[in-house]
Coordinates of C-alpha atoms in Angstrom, one line a residue:
M1 CA -11.8 -15.5 28.4
N2 CA -10.9 -18.8 26.8
I3 CA -12.2 -20.8 24.0
N4 CA -14.5 -22.8 26.3
D5 CA -16.2 -19.6 27.5
I6 CA -16.5 -18.5 23.9
M7 CA -18.1 -21.8 22.8
Q8 CA -20.5 -21.7 25.7
I9 CA -21.7 -18.2 24.6
A10 CA -21.8 -19.1 20.9
N11 CA -23.5 -22.5 21.2
G12 CA -27.0 -21.4 20.7
Y13 CA -26.1 -19.5 17.5
L14 CA -24.3 -22.4 15.7
E15 CA -25.1 -25.1 13.3
N16 CA -21.7 -26.7 13.5
N17 CA -18.0 -26.0 14.2
T18 CA -14.6 -27.2 12.9
V19 CA -11.2 -27.1 14.6
F20 CA -7.8 -27.4 13.0
E21 CA -4.3 -26.3 13.6
I22 CA -1.8 -24.3 11.6
P23 CA 1.8 -25.1 12.6
Y24 CA 4.5 -22.5 12.1
N25 CA 6.7 -25.0 10.3
L26 CA 4.1 -25.2 7.6
F27 CA 5.3 -21.8 6.3
L28 CA 8.9 -23.0 6.3
Q29 CA 8.2 -25.6 3.7
P30 CA 8.4 -24.9 -0.1
Q31 CA 5.1 -23.4 -1.1
G32 CA 4.2 -22.9 2.6
R33 CA 1.7 -20.1 1.8
N34 CA -0.1 -22.4 -0.6
L35 CA -0.1 -25.2 2.0
Y36 CA -1.8 -22.8 4.4
N37 CA -4.5 -22.1 1.8
H38 CA -4.9 -25.8 1.1
L39 CA -5.3 -26.6 4.9
V40 CA -8.0 -23.9 5.1
R41 CA -9.9 -25.2 2.0
E42 CA -9.5 -28.8 3.3
N43 CA -10.9 -28.0 6.7
V44 CA -13.5 -25.3 6.2
L45 CA -16.9 -26.1 4.6
P46 CA -17.3 -24.3 1.3
G47 CA -19.8 -21.5 0.8
R48 CA -20.5 -21.2 4.5
F49 CA -20.5 -18.1 6.8
G50 CA -19.8 -17.6 10.4
V51 CA -17.1 -16.6 13.0
Y52 CA -13.5 -17.8 13.2
I53 CA -11.3 -17.6 16.2
W54 CA -7.5 -17.9 16.4
E55 CA -6.1 -19.4 19.5
N56 CA -2.4 -19.8 20.5
S57 CA -2.3 -23.6 20.9
I58 CA 0.3 -23.6 23.7
T59 CA -0.9 -20.7 25.9
N60 CA -4.7 -21.1 25.0
E61 CA -4.8 -17.3 24.5
V62 CA -7.5 -16.2 22.1
V63 CA -5.7 -13.8 19.8
Y64 CA -8.3 -13.0 17.2
I65 CA -12.1 -13.1 16.7
G66 CA -13.3 -12.4 13.1
M67 CA -16.3 -13.1 10.9
A68 CA -17.2 -13.8 7.3
G69 CA -20.5 -13.0 5.7
R70 CA -22.9 -10.1 5.9
V71 CA -26.7 -10.1 5.6
K72 CA -27.7 -8.1 2.5
T73 CA -30.8 -6.0 2.2
N74 CA -32.7 -8.8 0.7
G75 CA -31.9 -11.1 3.7
Q76 CA -29.5 -13.2 1.8
M77 CA -25.9 -13.8 2.9
G78 CA -23.2 -12.1 0.9
S79 CA -19.6 -11.0 0.9
H80 CA -16.8 -13.4 1.7
S81 CA -17.4 -17.0 2.8
L82 CA -15.3 -18.3 5.6
I83 CA -12.8 -19.9 3.2
N84 CA -12.5 -16.8 1.1
R85 CA -12.0 -14.6 4.2
L86 CA -9.3 -16.9 5.6
V87 CA -7.3 -16.8 2.3
A88 CA -8.1 -13.2 1.2
S89 CA -6.3 -9.9 1.7
R90 CA -6.3 -8.5 5.2
G91 CA -5.7 -5.0 3.9
R92 CA -2.9 -2.9 2.5
V93 CA 0.4 -2.1 4.2
N94 CA 2.8 0.3 2.5
G95 CA 0.7 0.0 -0.7
L96 CA 0.9 -3.8 -0.8
D97 CA -1.9 -6.3 -0.1
I98 CA -1.2 -8.6 2.8
L99 CA -2.8 -11.9 2.3
T100 CA -4.1 -13.8 5.4
N101 CA -1.4 -16.5 5.0
D102 CA 1.3 -13.9 5.2
F103 CA -0.5 -12.2 8.1
V104 CA -0.7 -15.4 10.0
F105 CA 2.9 -16.3 9.2
N106 CA 4.2 -12.9 10.3
Y107 CA 2.2 -13.0 13.5
M108 CA 3.5 -16.5 14.4
Q109 CA 7.1 -15.6 13.5
N110 CA 7.1 -12.2 15.4
N111 CA 5.4 -13.6 18.5
N112 CA 7.2 -17.0 18.6
V113 CA 3.9 -18.9 18.2
N114 CA 4.5 -22.6 17.3
T115 CA 0.8 -23.4 16.4
L116 CA -2.4 -21.6 16.0
T117 CA -5.7 -23.4 16.5
F118 CA -8.4 -22.2 14.1
H119 CA -11.9 -22.5 15.5
I120 CA -14.5 -22.2 12.7
L121 CA -18.1 -21.5 14.0
Y122 CA -20.8 -21.9 11.3
T123 CA -23.7 -19.7 12.3
T124 CA -27.4 -20.7 11.8
N125 CA -29.3 -19.1 8.9
Q126 CA -31.0 -16.8 11.5
T127 CA -27.7 -15.6 13.0
P128 CA -25.8 -12.9 11.2
P129 CA -22.0 -13.6 11.6
S130 CA -21.5 -9.9 12.5
Y131 CA -23.9 -10.3 15.4
L132 CA -22.2 -13.3 16.9
E133 CA -18.8 -11.6 16.3
S134 CA -20.0 -8.6 18.2
V135 CA -21.4 -10.6 21.1
L136 CA -18.1 -12.5 21.4
L137 CA -16.0 -9.4 21.2
Y138 CA -18.2 -7.6 23.8
N139 CA -18.0 -10.5 26.2
F140 CA -14.2 -10.8 25.7
Y141 CA -13.9 -7.0 26.3
T142 CA -16.0 -7.0 29.4
Q143 CA -14.2 -9.9 30.9
N144 CA -10.7 -8.8 30.0
G145 CA -10.8 -5.0 29.7
V146 CA -9.1 -5.4 26.3
L147 CA -9.8 -7.0 22.9
P148 CA -7.9 -10.0 21.5
K149 CA -4.4 -8.7 20.5
L150 CA -5.0 -8.9 16.8
N151 CA -8.4 -7.2 16.8
N152 CA -7.9 -3.5 16.1
A153 CA -11.3 -2.2 17.1
F154 CA -14.8 -3.1 18.1

């Protein structure tokens, strides 16, 4: 399943989308982690929710499908916005928080990835990001028999 397949499935659930690239050499510059955060903040609409997809720019392999934002009991969106999710902690490893910028850098370094393309899909107000993420992961799984390599579970 490639990004074109994903976009075809997601199209009816989206208000808009953004695409930008994160080059590996960004992290090799002084303050590379901060430059990553700046690129995210510069390219992602603030306060918005939806789904994000990471694609290896050379092989076109979709390596991750994630979401930001949950519907609260009162029907309002809550939790992390897309920007916050893409710069926040991805969890703890050996007692230390791993920020997304470190996670992306480590993945790119360990897998010899020169550039990741970030596809940001802004969902409509009627589409919970978790629903669209589930639909996309389900379709990815049924077509490939596996999840994207960075998705741990579905």
